[in-house]
Every structure is written in structure tokens, then in C-alpha cells.
mmCIF file of C-alpha atoms and ligand atoms in Angstrom:
data_model
loop_
_atom_site.group_PDB
_atom_site.id
_atom_site.type_symbol
_atom_site.label_atom_id
_atom_site.label_comp_id
_atom_site.label_asym_id
_atom_site.label_seq_id
_atom_site.Cartn_x
_atom_site.Cartn_y
_atom_site.Cartn_z
ATOM 1 C CA MET A 785 19.506 -9.624 -17.572
ATOM 2 C CA ASN A 786 23.076 -8.440 -17.018
ATOM 3 C CA ASN A 787 24.025 -6.331 -13.990
ATOM 4 C CA LEU A 788 23.775 -3.012 -15.848
ATOM 5 C CA GLU A 789 20.276 -3.825 -17.105
ATOM 6 C CA LEU A 790 19.310 -4.961 -13.633
ATOM 7 C CA GLN A 791 20.513 -1.705 -12.115
ATOM 8 C CA ARG A 792 18.507 0.247 -14.737
ATOM 9 C CA GLU A 793 15.422 -1.742 -13.765
ATOM 10 C CA PHE A 794 16.051 -0.905 -10.114
ATOM 11 C CA ASP A 795 16.395 2.804 -10.989
ATOM 12 C CA ARG A 796 12.981 2.519 -12.632
ATOM 13 C CA VAL A 797 11.556 1.001 -9.422
ATOM 14 C CA CYS A 798 13.096 3.887 -7.453
ATOM 15 C CA ASP A 799 11.380 6.392 -9.771
ATOM 16 C CA LYS A 800 8.088 4.618 -9.218
ATOM 17 C CA ILE A 801 8.470 4.900 -5.449
ATOM 18 C CA TYR A 802 9.508 8.564 -5.589
ATOM 19 C CA THR A 803 6.541 9.454 -7.809
ATOM 20 C CA GLY A 804 4.012 7.364 -5.848
ATOM 21 C CA GLU A 805 3.440 4.797 -8.589
ATOM 22 C CA ARG A 806 2.473 1.339 -7.401
ATOM 23 C CA LEU A 807 4.939 -1.554 -7.787
ATOM 24 C CA ASN A 808 3.912 -4.661 -9.728
ATOM 25 C CA PHE A 809 4.795 -8.351 -9.439
ATOM 26 C CA ASP A 810 8.035 -8.069 -11.461
ATOM 27 C CA ASP A 811 9.142 -5.059 -9.437
ATOM 28 C CA GLY A 812 8.604 -7.177 -6.328
ATOM 29 C CA LEU A 813 10.796 -9.961 -7.727
ATOM 30 C CA LEU A 814 13.525 -7.436 -8.421
ATOM 31 C CA LEU A 815 13.503 -6.274 -4.791
ATOM 32 C CA PHE A 816 14.221 -9.868 -3.723
ATOM 33 C CA ASP A 817 17.007 -10.277 -6.326
ATOM 34 C CA THR A 818 20.250 -10.446 -4.328
ATOM 35 C CA ARG A 819 22.187 -8.883 -7.230
ATOM 36 C CA ILE A 820 20.574 -5.590 -6.167
ATOM 37 C CA PRO A 821 22.561 -4.648 -3.053
ATOM 38 C CA LEU A 822 20.545 -4.875 0.144
ATOM 39 C CA THR A 823 21.628 -1.378 1.161
ATOM 40 C CA GLN A 824 19.983 0.074 -1.972
ATOM 41 C CA VAL A 825 16.672 -1.699 -1.355
ATOM 42 C CA GLY A 826 16.923 -0.729 2.317
ATOM 43 C CA ALA A 827 17.556 2.956 1.560
ATOM 44 C CA LEU A 828 14.526 3.047 -0.745
ATOM 45 C CA ALA A 829 12.340 1.372 1.882
ATOM 46 C CA ASN A 830 13.643 3.782 4.510
ATOM 47 C CA TRP A 831 12.609 6.685 2.281
ATOM 48 C CA ALA A 832 9.088 5.231 1.998
ATOM 49 C CA ARG A 833 8.988 4.570 5.755
ATOM 50 C CA GLU A 834 10.077 8.085 6.672
ATOM 51 C CA LYS A 835 7.545 9.563 4.279
ATOM 52 C CA LYS A 836 4.783 7.746 6.188
ATOM 53 C CA HIS A 837 6.102 7.976 9.746
ATOM 54 C CA GLY A 838 8.889 10.534 9.923
ATOM 55 C CA ASN A 839 11.363 9.620 12.648
ATOM 56 C CA VAL A 840 9.069 7.866 15.120
ATOM 57 C CA ALA A 841 9.018 4.170 16.010
ATOM 58 C CA TYR A 842 6.160 2.524 17.880
ATOM 59 C CA TYR A 843 6.020 -0.060 20.660
ATOM 60 C CA ASN A 844 3.386 -1.247 23.105
ATOM 61 C CA ILE A 845 3.246 -2.881 26.535
ATOM 62 C CA ASN A 846 1.811 -6.314 25.993
ATOM 63 C CA THR A 847 1.684 -9.930 27.061
ATOM 64 C CA HIS A 848 0.873 -13.244 25.400
ATOM 65 C CA LEU A 849 -1.470 -16.047 26.376
ATOM 66 C CA ASN A 850 -1.396 -19.370 24.513
ATOM 67 C CA PRO A 851 -4.367 -21.144 26.130
ATOM 68 C CA THR A 852 -3.406 -24.585 24.803
ATOM 69 C CA ASN A 853 -0.661 -26.130 22.709
ATOM 70 C CA VAL A 854 -2.750 -29.228 21.944
ATOM 71 C CA CYS A 855 -3.636 -29.054 18.269
ATOM 72 C CA ILE A 856 -5.452 -31.228 15.768
ATOM 73 C CA TYR A 857 -3.133 -29.924 13.033
ATOM 74 C CA ARG A 858 0.499 -30.821 12.427
ATOM 75 C CA CYS A 859 1.913 -27.805 10.615
ATOM 76 C CA ARG A 860 5.445 -28.737 9.611
ATOM 77 C CA PHE A 861 6.944 -25.423 10.749
ATOM 78 C CA CYS A 862 5.461 -25.516 14.247
ATOM 79 C CA ALA A 863 7.471 -26.509 17.335
ATOM 80 C CA PHE A 864 4.809 -25.348 19.782
ATOM 81 C CA ARG A 865 2.034 -27.868 19.093
ATOM 82 C CA SER A 866 1.442 -31.030 21.084
ATOM 83 C CA ASP A 867 -0.552 -34.213 20.664
ATOM 84 C CA LEU A 868 -3.474 -34.651 23.051
ATOM 85 C CA ARG A 869 -1.785 -37.360 25.108
ATOM 86 C CA ASP A 870 1.767 -36.017 24.979
ATOM 87 C CA PRO A 871 3.058 -35.051 28.473
ATOM 88 C CA LYS A 872 4.017 -31.672 26.973
ATOM 89 C CA GLY A 873 0.328 -30.916 26.190
ATOM 90 C CA TYR A 874 -1.492 -28.373 28.346
ATOM 91 C CA ALA A 875 -4.694 -26.337 28.466
ATOM 92 C CA VAL A 876 -5.063 -23.435 30.891
ATOM 93 C CA SER A 877 -7.650 -23.260 33.667
ATOM 94 C CA GLU A 878 -9.833 -20.217 34.319
ATOM 95 C CA GLU A 879 -7.666 -19.419 37.366
ATOM 96 C CA GLN A 880 -4.565 -19.388 35.175
ATOM 97 C CA VAL A 881 -6.275 -17.124 32.648
ATOM 98 C CA LEU A 882 -7.256 -14.662 35.365
ATOM 99 C CA ALA A 883 -3.769 -14.805 36.916
ATOM 100 C CA ARG A 884 -2.311 -13.901 33.509
ATOM 101 C CA GLY A 885 -4.791 -11.015 33.289
ATOM 102 C CA GLN A 886 -3.832 -9.786 36.765
ATOM 103 C CA GLU A 887 -0.138 -9.948 35.941
ATOM 104 C CA ALA A 888 -0.777 -7.989 32.725
ATOM 105 C CA PHE A 889 -2.784 -5.387 34.629
ATOM 106 C CA ASP A 890 -0.115 -5.056 37.333
ATOM 107 C CA ASN A 891 2.495 -4.442 34.665
ATOM 108 C CA GLY A 892 0.544 -1.782 32.803
ATOM 109 C CA CYS A 893 -0.167 -3.903 29.711
ATOM 110 C CA THR A 894 -2.586 -2.407 27.204
ATOM 111 C CA GLU A 895 -2.818 -5.615 25.139
ATOM 112 C CA MET A 896 -3.051 -9.370 25.513
ATOM 113 C CA HIS A 897 -2.177 -11.401 22.375
ATOM 114 C CA ILE A 898 -4.110 -14.694 22.544
ATOM 115 C CA VAL A 899 -3.532 -17.583 20.112
ATOM 116 C CA GLY A 900 -3.088 -21.314 20.509
ATOM 117 C CA GLY A 901 -3.858 -24.783 19.276
ATOM 118 C CA LEU A 902 -7.141 -26.322 18.183
ATOM 119 C CA HIS A 903 -7.750 -28.661 21.097
ATOM 120 C CA HIS A 904 -9.489 -31.941 20.224
ATOM 121 C CA GLN A 905 -11.781 -31.817 23.277
ATOM 122 C CA LYS A 906 -12.386 -28.151 24.089
ATOM 123 C CA PRO A 907 -15.762 -26.771 23.009
ATOM 124 C CA TYR A 908 -16.233 -23.320 21.479
ATOM 125 C CA ASP A 909 -17.470 -21.973 24.832
ATOM 126 C CA TRP A 910 -14.076 -22.681 26.386
ATOM 127 C CA TYR A 911 -12.390 -20.310 23.896
ATOM 128 C CA ARG A 912 -15.170 -17.732 24.172
ATOM 129 C CA GLY A 913 -15.069 -17.959 27.971
ATOM 130 C CA ILE A 914 -11.390 -16.956 28.009
ATOM 131 C CA LEU A 915 -12.265 -13.657 26.332
ATOM 132 C CA GLU A 916 -15.315 -13.129 28.498
ATOM 133 C CA SER A 917 -13.482 -13.713 31.802
ATOM 134 C CA LEU A 918 -10.623 -11.424 30.836
ATOM 135 C CA SER A 919 -12.774 -8.625 29.440
ATOM 136 C CA GLN A 920 -15.032 -8.650 32.508
ATOM 137 C CA GLN A 921 -12.166 -8.576 35.013
ATOM 138 C CA PHE A 922 -9.725 -6.389 33.076
ATOM 139 C CA PRO A 923 -11.751 -4.211 30.684
ATOM 140 C CA SER A 924 -8.822 -1.860 30.029
ATOM 141 C CA ILE A 925 -6.740 -4.618 28.355
ATOM 142 C CA HIS A 926 -7.343 -4.963 24.615
ATOM 143 C CA LEU A 927 -7.807 -8.611 23.575
ATOM 144 C CA LYS A 928 -6.131 -9.296 20.217
ATOM 145 C CA ALA A 929 -7.187 -12.881 19.779
ATOM 146 C CA TRP A 930 -7.594 -15.856 17.460
ATOM 147 C CA THR A 931 -6.354 -16.115 13.901
ATOM 148 C CA PRO A 932 -8.540 -17.236 10.972
ATOM 149 C CA VAL A 933 -7.321 -20.771 11.658
ATOM 150 C CA GLU A 934 -9.120 -20.704 15.011
ATOM 151 C CA ILE A 935 -12.118 -18.779 13.655
ATOM 152 C CA ASP A 936 -12.489 -21.427 10.939
ATOM 153 C CA TRP A 937 -12.393 -24.111 13.663
ATOM 154 C CA PHE A 938 -15.047 -22.220 15.689
ATOM 155 C CA GLU A 939 -17.261 -22.129 12.590
ATOM 156 C CA TYR A 940 -16.890 -25.895 12.348
ATOM 157 C CA LEU A 941 -17.660 -26.390 16.065
ATOM 158 C CA THR A 942 -20.681 -24.079 16.145
ATOM 159 C CA LYS A 943 -21.974 -24.492 12.574
ATOM 160 C CA LYS A 944 -22.231 -20.696 12.492
ATOM 161 C CA THR A 945 -21.094 -18.296 9.773
ATOM 162 C CA THR A 946 -17.869 -16.304 10.026
ATOM 163 C CA ALA A 947 -19.849 -13.133 10.718
ATOM 164 C CA ASP A 948 -21.884 -14.782 13.487
ATOM 165 C CA VAL A 949 -18.801 -16.236 15.170
ATOM 166 C CA LEU A 950 -16.929 -12.914 15.041
ATOM 167 C CA ASP A 951 -19.981 -11.026 16.238
ATOM 168 C CA ASP A 952 -20.343 -13.416 19.172
ATOM 169 C CA LEU A 953 -16.643 -13.136 20.037
ATOM 170 C CA GLN A 954 -16.901 -9.345 19.887
ATOM 171 C CA SER A 955 -19.724 -9.493 22.399
ATOM 172 C CA ALA A 956 -17.401 -11.590 24.627
ATOM 173 C CA GLY A 957 -14.632 -8.971 24.452
ATOM 174 C CA LEU A 958 -12.669 -9.569 21.239
ATOM 175 C CA GLY A 959 -10.885 -6.330 20.299
ATOM 176 C CA SER A 960 -9.015 -7.225 17.080
ATOM 177 C CA LEU A 961 -7.425 -10.152 15.206
ATOM 178 C CA PRO A 962 -3.692 -10.902 15.209
ATOM 179 C CA GLY A 963 -1.909 -11.607 11.938
ATOM 180 C CA GLY A 964 -1.002 -15.278 12.341
ATOM 181 C CA GLY A 965 -1.939 -18.325 10.313
ATOM 182 C CA ALA A 966 -1.217 -16.671 6.957
ATOM 183 C CA GLU A 967 2.080 -18.563 6.422
ATOM 184 C CA ILE A 968 2.475 -18.568 2.605
ATOM 185 C CA PHE A 969 -0.747 -18.322 0.605
ATOM 186 C CA HIS A 970 0.485 -19.963 -2.603
ATOM 187 C CA SER A 971 -0.837 -23.535 -2.718
ATOM 188 C CA GLU A 972 2.488 -24.872 -4.082
ATOM 189 C CA ILE A 973 3.960 -24.133 -0.645
ATOM 190 C CA ARG A 974 0.914 -24.086 1.634
ATOM 191 C CA ASP A 975 0.049 -27.656 0.615
ATOM 192 C CA GLN A 976 3.495 -28.772 1.762
ATOM 193 C CA ILE A 977 3.640 -27.006 5.124
ATOM 194 C CA CYS A 978 0.067 -26.908 6.446
ATOM 195 C CA GLU A 979 -2.218 -28.575 3.947
ATOM 196 C CA HIS A 980 -5.139 -29.223 6.319
ATOM 197 C CA LYS A 981 -5.768 -25.835 7.793
ATOM 198 C CA ALA A 982 -7.709 -22.828 6.462
ATOM 199 C CA ASP A 983 -6.441 -22.081 2.955
ATOM 200 C CA ALA A 984 -5.558 -18.675 1.494
ATOM 201 C CA ARG A 985 -9.106 -17.985 0.328
ATOM 202 C CA LYS A 986 -10.530 -18.722 3.768
ATOM 203 C CA TRP A 987 -7.813 -16.756 5.603
ATOM 204 C CA LEU A 988 -8.465 -13.688 3.465
ATOM 205 C CA GLU A 989 -12.241 -14.087 3.638
ATOM 206 C CA ILE A 990 -12.221 -14.145 7.461
ATOM 207 C CA HIS A 991 -10.220 -10.911 7.569
ATOM 208 C CA ARG A 992 -12.575 -9.408 4.958
ATOM 209 C CA VAL A 993 -15.591 -10.235 7.140
ATOM 210 C CA ALA A 994 -13.806 -8.995 10.283
ATOM 211 C CA HIS A 995 -13.015 -5.671 8.611
ATOM 212 C CA GLY A 996 -16.645 -5.425 7.486
ATOM 213 C CA LEU A 997 -17.711 -5.746 11.127
ATOM 214 C CA GLY A 998 -15.395 -2.890 12.074
ATOM 215 C CA LEU A 999 -12.653 -5.091 13.564
ATOM 216 C CA ARG A 1000 -9.071 -4.144 12.745
ATOM 217 C CA SER A 1001 -6.475 -6.849 12.160
ATOM 218 C CA ASN A 1002 -2.834 -7.556 11.392
ATOM 219 C CA CYS A 1003 -1.291 -9.764 8.733
ATOM 220 C CA THR A 1004 1.868 -11.859 8.493
ATOM 221 C CA MET A 1005 3.994 -13.942 6.131
ATOM 222 C CA LEU A 1006 6.145 -16.858 7.274
ATOM 223 C CA TYR A 1007 9.326 -16.839 5.145
ATOM 224 C CA GLY A 1008 12.644 -18.640 4.995
ATOM 225 C CA HIS A 1009 11.452 -22.250 4.580
ATOM 226 C CA LEU A 1010 10.392 -23.840 1.278
ATOM 227 C CA GLU A 1011 9.149 -20.726 -0.501
ATOM 228 C CA GLN A 1012 10.822 -18.798 -3.337
ATOM 229 C CA PRO A 1013 10.696 -15.025 -3.940
ATOM 230 C CA LEU A 1014 7.761 -15.486 -6.313
ATOM 231 C CA HIS A 1015 5.686 -16.996 -3.493
ATOM 232 C CA ARG A 1016 6.548 -14.074 -1.208
ATOM 233 C CA VAL A 1017 5.596 -11.491 -3.810
ATOM 234 C CA ASP A 1018 2.361 -13.358 -4.564
ATOM 235 C CA HIS A 1019 1.569 -13.382 -0.837
ATOM 236 C CA LEU A 1020 2.264 -9.669 -0.374
ATOM 237 C CA LEU A 1021 0.180 -8.692 -3.396
ATOM 238 C CA ARG A 1022 -2.793 -10.741 -2.175
ATOM 239 C CA LEU A 1023 -2.651 -8.838 1.127
ATOM 240 C CA ARG A 1024 -2.389 -5.532 -0.740
ATOM 241 C CA GLU A 1025 -5.434 -6.429 -2.834
ATOM 242 C CA LEU A 1026 -7.590 -7.138 0.224
ATOM 243 C CA GLN A 1027 -6.356 -3.961 1.877
ATOM 244 C CA ASP A 1028 -7.451 -1.962 -1.205
ATOM 245 C CA GLU A 1029 -10.908 -3.411 -0.684
ATOM 246 C CA THR A 1030 -11.307 -3.053 3.102
ATOM 247 C CA GLY A 1031 -8.544 -0.868 4.577
ATOM 248 C CA GLY A 1032 -8.750 -2.962 7.757
ATOM 249 C CA PHE A 1033 -5.133 -4.138 8.141
ATOM 250 C CA GLN A 1034 -3.024 -2.089 10.512
ATOM 251 C CA THR A 1035 0.341 -3.830 10.509
ATOM 252 C CA PHE A 1036 2.227 -6.349 8.438
ATOM 253 C CA ILE A 1037 4.665 -8.594 10.307
ATOM 254 C CA PRO A 1038 7.128 -10.675 8.258
ATOM 255 C CA LEU A 1039 7.896 -13.789 10.336
ATOM 256 C CA ALA A 1040 11.285 -15.491 9.906
ATOM 257 C CA PHE A 1041 11.092 -19.272 10.084
ATOM 258 C CA HIS A 1042 12.789 -20.783 13.164
ATOM 259 C CA PRO A 1043 13.617 -24.438 12.410
ATOM 260 C CA GLU A 1044 14.557 -25.964 15.792
ATOM 261 C CA ASN A 1045 12.248 -28.767 17.009
ATOM 262 C CA THR A 1046 10.153 -28.609 13.827
ATOM 263 C CA ASN A 1047 9.543 -31.034 11.010
ATOM 264 C CA LEU A 1048 11.679 -28.744 8.806
ATOM 265 C CA LYS A 1049 14.670 -28.634 11.140
ATOM 266 C CA ASN A 1050 17.158 -29.293 8.328
ATOM 267 C CA ILE A 1051 16.472 -25.879 6.812
ATOM 268 C CA PRO A 1052 18.778 -23.172 8.195
ATOM 269 C CA LYS A 1053 17.190 -20.112 9.768
ATOM 270 C CA PRO A 1054 17.134 -17.141 7.360
ATOM 271 C CA SER A 1055 20.051 -14.738 7.769
ATOM 272 C CA SER A 1056 19.683 -11.132 8.910
ATOM 273 C CA LEU A 1057 20.250 -10.094 5.290
ATOM 274 C CA VAL A 1058 17.166 -12.057 4.202
ATOM 275 C CA ASP A 1059 15.221 -10.620 7.155
ATOM 276 C CA LEU A 1060 16.122 -7.035 6.265
ATOM 277 C CA ARG A 1061 15.452 -7.495 2.559
ATOM 278 C CA THR A 1062 12.050 -9.006 3.339
ATOM 279 C CA ILE A 1063 11.158 -6.090 5.619
ATOM 280 C CA ALA A 1064 12.292 -3.582 2.998
ATOM 281 C CA ALA A 1065 10.452 -5.289 0.109
ATOM 282 C CA SER A 1066 7.316 -5.494 2.260
ATOM 283 C CA ARG A 1067 7.396 -1.756 3.007
ATOM 284 C CA LEU A 1068 7.768 -0.991 -0.703
ATOM 285 C CA LEU A 1069 5.096 -3.386 -1.997
ATOM 286 C CA LEU A 1070 2.518 -2.839 0.759
ATOM 287 C CA ASP A 1071 1.977 0.840 0.044
ATOM 288 C CA ASN A 1072 -1.503 0.731 1.596
ATOM 289 C CA ILE A 1073 -0.730 -0.985 4.931
ATOM 290 C CA PRO A 1074 0.217 1.703 7.451
ATOM 291 C CA HIS A 1075 2.731 -0.151 9.638
ATOM 292 C CA ILE A 1076 5.517 -2.714 9.180
ATOM 293 C CA LYS A 1077 6.531 -4.469 12.359
ATOM 294 C CA ALA A 1078 10.039 -5.720 13.156
ATOM 295 C CA TYR A 1079 9.088 -8.337 15.736
ATOM 296 C CA TRP A 1080 12.189 -8.337 17.973
ATOM 297 C CA ILE A 1081 11.396 -11.741 19.513
ATOM 298 C CA MET A 1082 11.731 -13.319 16.090
ATOM 299 C CA LEU A 1083 14.406 -11.124 14.463
ATOM 300 C CA GLY A 1084 16.692 -10.741 17.458
ATOM 301 C CA ILE A 1085 17.195 -7.355 19.066
ATOM 302 C CA GLU A 1086 20.017 -6.086 16.844
ATOM 303 C CA THR A 1087 18.314 -6.944 13.552
ATOM 304 C CA ALA A 1088 15.053 -5.424 14.818
ATOM 305 C CA GLN A 1089 16.935 -2.208 15.595
ATOM 306 C CA ILE A 1090 18.515 -2.102 12.121
ATOM 307 C CA ALA A 1091 15.099 -2.876 10.586
ATOM 308 C CA LEU A 1092 13.884 0.517 11.847
ATOM 309 C CA HIS A 1093 16.076 1.927 9.030
ATOM 310 C CA TYR A 1094 15.000 -0.719 6.488
ATOM 311 C CA GLY A 1095 11.281 0.001 6.326
ATOM 312 C CA ALA A 1096 9.906 -0.949 9.752
ATOM 313 C CA ASP A 1097 8.285 1.609 12.047
ATOM 314 C CA ASP A 1098 7.155 -0.683 14.885
ATOM 315 C CA ILE A 1099 9.077 -3.124 17.067
ATOM 316 C CA ASP A 1100 6.108 -4.894 18.798
ATOM 317 C CA GLY A 1101 6.006 -4.776 22.589
ATOM 318 C CA THR A 1102 7.665 -5.541 25.858
ATOM 319 C CA VAL A 1103 6.137 -9.079 25.553
ATOM 320 C CA ARG A 1104 5.761 -11.688 28.291
ATOM 321 C CA HIS A 1105 5.197 -15.440 28.012
ATOM 322 C CA GLU A 1106 6.001 -15.860 24.299
ATOM 323 C CA LEU A 1107 6.153 -19.601 23.516
ATOM 324 C CA ILE A 1108 5.810 -20.136 19.752
ATOM 325 C CA TYR A 1109 9.263 -18.763 18.842
ATOM 326 C CA HIS A 1110 11.024 -19.852 22.008
ATOM 327 C CA ASP A 1111 9.875 -23.457 21.478
ATOM 328 C CA ALA A 1112 11.392 -23.198 17.971
ATOM 329 C CA GLY A 1113 14.814 -22.093 19.211
ATOM 330 C CA ALA A 1114 14.560 -18.291 19.531
ATOM 331 C CA THR A 1115 17.358 -17.067 21.806
ATOM 332 C CA THR A 1116 15.876 -13.622 22.434
ATOM 333 C CA PRO A 1117 14.945 -12.705 26.033
ATOM 334 C CA GLU A 1118 11.477 -13.625 27.257
ATOM 335 C CA MET A 1119 10.603 -9.966 27.745
ATOM 336 C CA LEU A 1120 12.001 -6.425 27.704
ATOM 337 C CA THR A 1121 11.385 -3.684 30.236
ATOM 338 C CA VAL A 1122 9.799 -0.461 29.024
ATOM 339 C CA GLU A 1123 13.062 1.387 29.710
ATOM 340 C CA ARG A 1124 14.999 -1.133 27.613
ATOM 341 C CA ILE A 1125 12.632 -1.093 24.623
ATOM 342 C CA ARG A 1126 12.657 2.710 24.613
ATOM 343 C CA GLN A 1127 16.449 2.700 24.859
ATOM 344 C CA LEU A 1128 16.739 0.228 21.951
ATOM 345 C CA ILE A 1129 14.623 2.525 19.782
ATOM 346 C CA THR A 1130 16.467 5.672 20.903
ATOM 347 C CA GLU A 1131 19.820 4.050 20.070
ATOM 348 C CA THR A 1132 18.702 3.839 16.432
ATOM 349 C CA GLY A 1133 18.073 7.574 16.304
ATOM 350 C CA ARG A 1134 14.285 7.082 16.228
ATOM 351 C CA GLN A 1135 11.828 8.593 18.693
ATOM 352 C CA PRO A 1136 9.945 5.928 20.729
ATOM 353 C CA ILE A 1137 6.175 6.365 20.966
ATOM 354 C CA GLU A 1138 3.966 4.070 23.025
ATOM 355 C CA ARG A 1139 0.800 3.060 21.175
ATOM 356 C CA ASP A 1140 -2.136 0.821 21.948
ATOM 357 C CA THR A 1141 -3.235 -2.071 19.725
ATOM 358 C CA LEU A 1142 -5.288 0.282 17.537
ATOM 359 C CA TYR A 1143 -2.345 2.662 17.078
ATOM 360 C CA ARG A 1144 -3.532 5.417 19.369
ATOM 361 C CA LYS A 1145 -0.963 7.246 21.468
ATOM 362 C CA ILE A 1146 -0.762 6.238 25.118
ATOM 363 C CA TYR A 1147 -0.133 8.826 27.805
ATOM 364 C CA ARG A 1148 0.969 7.330 31.134
ATOM 365 C CA ASP A 1149 0.488 8.905 34.535
ATOM 366 C CA PRO A 1150 4.105 9.537 35.681
ATOM 367 C CA ASN A 1151 3.107 8.735 39.277
ATOM 368 C CA ASP A 1152 1.176 5.546 38.549
ATOM 369 C CA PHE A 1153 2.455 3.414 35.711
ATOM 370 C CA ARG A 1154 -0.765 1.356 35.640
ATOM 371 C CA SER A 1155 -2.874 4.368 34.822
ATOM 372 C CA TRP A 1156 -2.944 5.703 31.265
ATOM 373 C CA GLN A 1157 -5.003 7.801 28.870
ATOM 374 C CA VAL A 1158 -5.657 6.780 25.277
ATOM 375 C CA GLY A 1159 -4.848 9.676 22.980
ATOM 376 C CA GLU A 1160 -5.268 10.471 19.317
ATOM 377 C CA PRO A 1161 -4.486 7.957 16.519
ATOM 378 C CA VAL A 1162 -0.850 8.141 15.412
ATOM 379 C CA GLU A 1163 -0.209 10.126 12.255
ATOM 380 C CA VAL A 1164 0.403 8.150 9.036
ATOM 381 C CA ILE A 1165 0.942 9.971 5.742
ATOM 382 C CA ALA A 1166 -0.663 8.066 2.849
ATOM 383 C CA SER A 1167 1.649 7.189 -0.054
HETATM 384 O O1 V47 B 538 0.950 -18.184 12.550
HETATM 385 C C1 V47 B 538 4.872 -20.744 13.980
HETATM 386 C C2 V47 B 538 4.452 -18.472 12.953
HETATM 387 C C3 V47 B 538 2.753 -17.260 13.828
HETATM 388 C C4 V47 B 538 6.995 -20.886 13.692
HETATM 389 O O2 V47 B 538 -0.485 -9.783 14.967
HETATM 390 C C5 V47 B 538 6.560 -19.661 13.237
HETATM 391 O O3 V47 B 538 0.777 -8.418 16.070
HETATM 392 C C6 V47 B 538 8.665 -19.114 12.658
HETATM 393 O O4 V47 B 538 1.320 -14.377 14.047
HETATM 394 N N1 V47 B 538 9.171 -20.284 13.074
HETATM 395 C C7 V47 B 538 2.220 -16.717 15.131
HETATM 396 N N2 V47 B 538 7.385 -18.776 12.716
HETATM 397 C C8 V47 B 538 2.868 -15.388 15.497
HETATM 398 C C9 V47 B 538 2.123 -14.212 14.903
HETATM 399 C C10 V47 B 538 2.382 -12.847 15.411
HETATM 400 C C11 V47 B 538 3.540 -12.558 16.093
HETATM 401 C C12 V47 B 538 3.732 -11.273 16.565
HETATM 402 C C13 V47 B 538 2.788 -10.295 16.404
HETATM 403 C C14 V47 B 538 1.613 -10.597 15.728
HETATM 404 C C15 V47 B 538 0.567 -9.546 15.572
HETATM 405 C C16 V47 B 538 1.397 -11.875 15.224
HETATM 406 O O5 V47 B 538 4.070 -17.663 14.049
HETATM 407 C C17 V47 B 538 2.111 -18.452 13.222
HETATM 408 C C18 V47 B 538 3.188 -18.900 12.253
HETATM 409 O O6 V47 B 538 3.119 -18.175 11.068
HETATM 410 N N3 V47 B 538 5.251 -19.613 13.420
HETATM 411 N N4 V47 B 538 5.941 -21.556 14.172
HETATM 412 C C19 V47 B 538 8.376 -21.193 13.602
HETATM 413 N N5 V47 B 538 8.863 -22.382 13.961
#
């Protein structure tokens, strides 16, 4: 296709977006074609984003807990994992878990994001106990915990079904599932980067079951390593298909590969242009997923700000204790204050709105930061 034909094809994609027609696989490939200027794809995604969310941008007040870095798997993109006997390996004690909960409470966190390794020697009850201790001591903090990779491991440890494991974790305090572990679904790539862990079918099935039990979840895609645009589009369309079926995904988070200290360290980190194009293409292809998150820890603050005009409507949270990206060379701060995150959003011309994990508005008591009311769900206009 010459440049004129390509531009005509892009005009056709624009018409589809303006008239609410769904994009197909080839349209997705076109969005990733660098001969279409990034600013054009970005402007189209911004149109779609503003149609859904107007001028607002969401954030939350959150913290992370990675209970162990010891992991039976050796995913090639991961700098966080440790062998069992490596001095770097750790597993938290109950006291440490409760201290993390107290710190979160003292700082007004509405959410704790809990993911980690699959420890060779920790039984299922150790993982369950983390949720139970936190939910008993700090019932106001939403526990967004364990990806399908961990749930799959719990099924193996307990010999229970997905539904039984999720049901049991819900009774221990599980509030929702984070989006991790999705990486790239296509087996051509997945087999090269994380061949042993839960495959695409299993990842999607666990989210399907979770949604059936009334749990909401997020979804991700790890890009900028061995994959090609066709693998990204395939990944996004598989998420869209499940969302048509269940409606349970809240947010999609594209995750830029960080190479430092990984088995793929020779691959350069994707540029901001790739990051922004991926965010924009995701907004346009995932017409049925309400939110697109520009995770500032991973993108860097400036790119995350720009992303709020390239399709993203959420910037994640204030964050504390993030390890997965910082172990892989992220140079972003370890956390942001509430004032700073609001200022970063305001600088972009967007209106900052605090939300909880389930995208309900949060109203804080101006005299006591730790006291808040959960309000109505945020407004999202369907495409
Ligand atoms: O599953 C691991 C990715 C994920 C690297 O649900 C890496 O709100 C880049 O899923 N370079 C975990 N990526 C993070 C995650 C997440 C983050 C923020 C918000 C939410 C949410 C979920 O991080 C892993 C993997 O895909 N990852 N190592 C790396 N070197």
C-alpha cells in the first residue's frame, strides 16, 4: 500500500470510530503502522476517550504489597523474581503484612494491590491468610489481589476448581483481581517469554469465572519485547471478546517492557512514541472496556501526562512500595503525594477525580484525610 492508500484506509477507520462501528484486526494493524502519524492516531483516540469520559481523569490512593519474590517460574521479562536460596529472596511475616496495612490506613489508602511470586514452600493458607489478616484489621481497604498465575497455582496446591478457590478467597477478603500475568497471549511469543505459566486460555478462563462470581478485574498487555503488532492486536481482540461475554473488566493497562536486570536486557525499552501509540490503539480497539490506564510508574510521569490526551483516562494511584518495575530499572519516584498527582492531572487540562478500585467517587472529609465516603460510580458513556 502506498502512503495515499494508507491515508485513505486511516480515513475509513476514522469514519468507523465516528459512527460507532467496531474496528477489526486489519484496522488494528493500521493503528500500529508508523506510517500513520502518531498525532493522528492520538487525536482519534482522544476523541473516543472524551466521548466516554469528558474531561475528567481518575486516580486513587493506593499501596502495593509483594508478599514474596521467590518464584518457581523464570519468566524472561521479570527482574523481580528470586530463587529460593538466593540472598535476595524474601517472604513477608504476618507482622510485616499488618504493618503495611497500618501504613496504608494511616495514609488514607483505599486500595492495596497484592501480587508476588509462587513460593516453592508456602502453602495456600499462607496466601489466603494475608488477605484474611488485612481484611479483618483494615476492612475499609479494598484488596485487589492475585493474578490468574497465582490462582492457577492455588488450584494446583488445593486441588480445587477455579470457582472454589475464588469463592474461598472472597470469603477471606478478596475484593477484585489485578490485570497482571496476561503478558502476550499469542503462543508464538508466550512460549518464548513465559512458557511454563498459565497460558492464554487459562488466564482468560480465570477472569471469566471471576466475573461470573461478581468479581471485577483489570487486564494488561506487556509490550515492547519480542512481539510484533499482530500479536498486540490479537491480544487486544481476545480481551475485547471476553469483555463482550462478561462485561467484568474495568481497566486495561498497557505495560511497557523494562529490560534492566532481566533475561531480555539486550532489548531497548520502548520509546514514548510506542507507549503513546499503544495507549491510543488500545482505546480505539477496546471499545467495551471503560477505562484505559496510563500507569505513571511504568510510563514515566511526563508520558503518563501526555497519555491523558492519547486515550487514557486514569493514571493509577499515589503508589507506595512498587518493586516489579523498580527492580527492572524504572527511574520514576517510589510514590507521589495526593497534591502532586492532582497537580500532574490539572497541568494537562483534565479534572482530577479520586476513585476507589471499583470506580466509585471518593469524598474525603476535609478535616480528617483518613475518613472518606464512597459515592456513586463514575459516569462512562458507552460507545
Ligand atoms: O504481570 C513484569 C509486568 C505485571 C516486567 O491491575 C513487567 O491495576 C515490564 O499487572 N517490564 C505486573 N513489565 C503489574 C500489573 C499491574 C500494574 C499496575 C496496575 C495494575 C492493575 C496491574 O508487570 C506482570 C508483567 O506483565 N512485568 N516484569 C518488566 N521487566
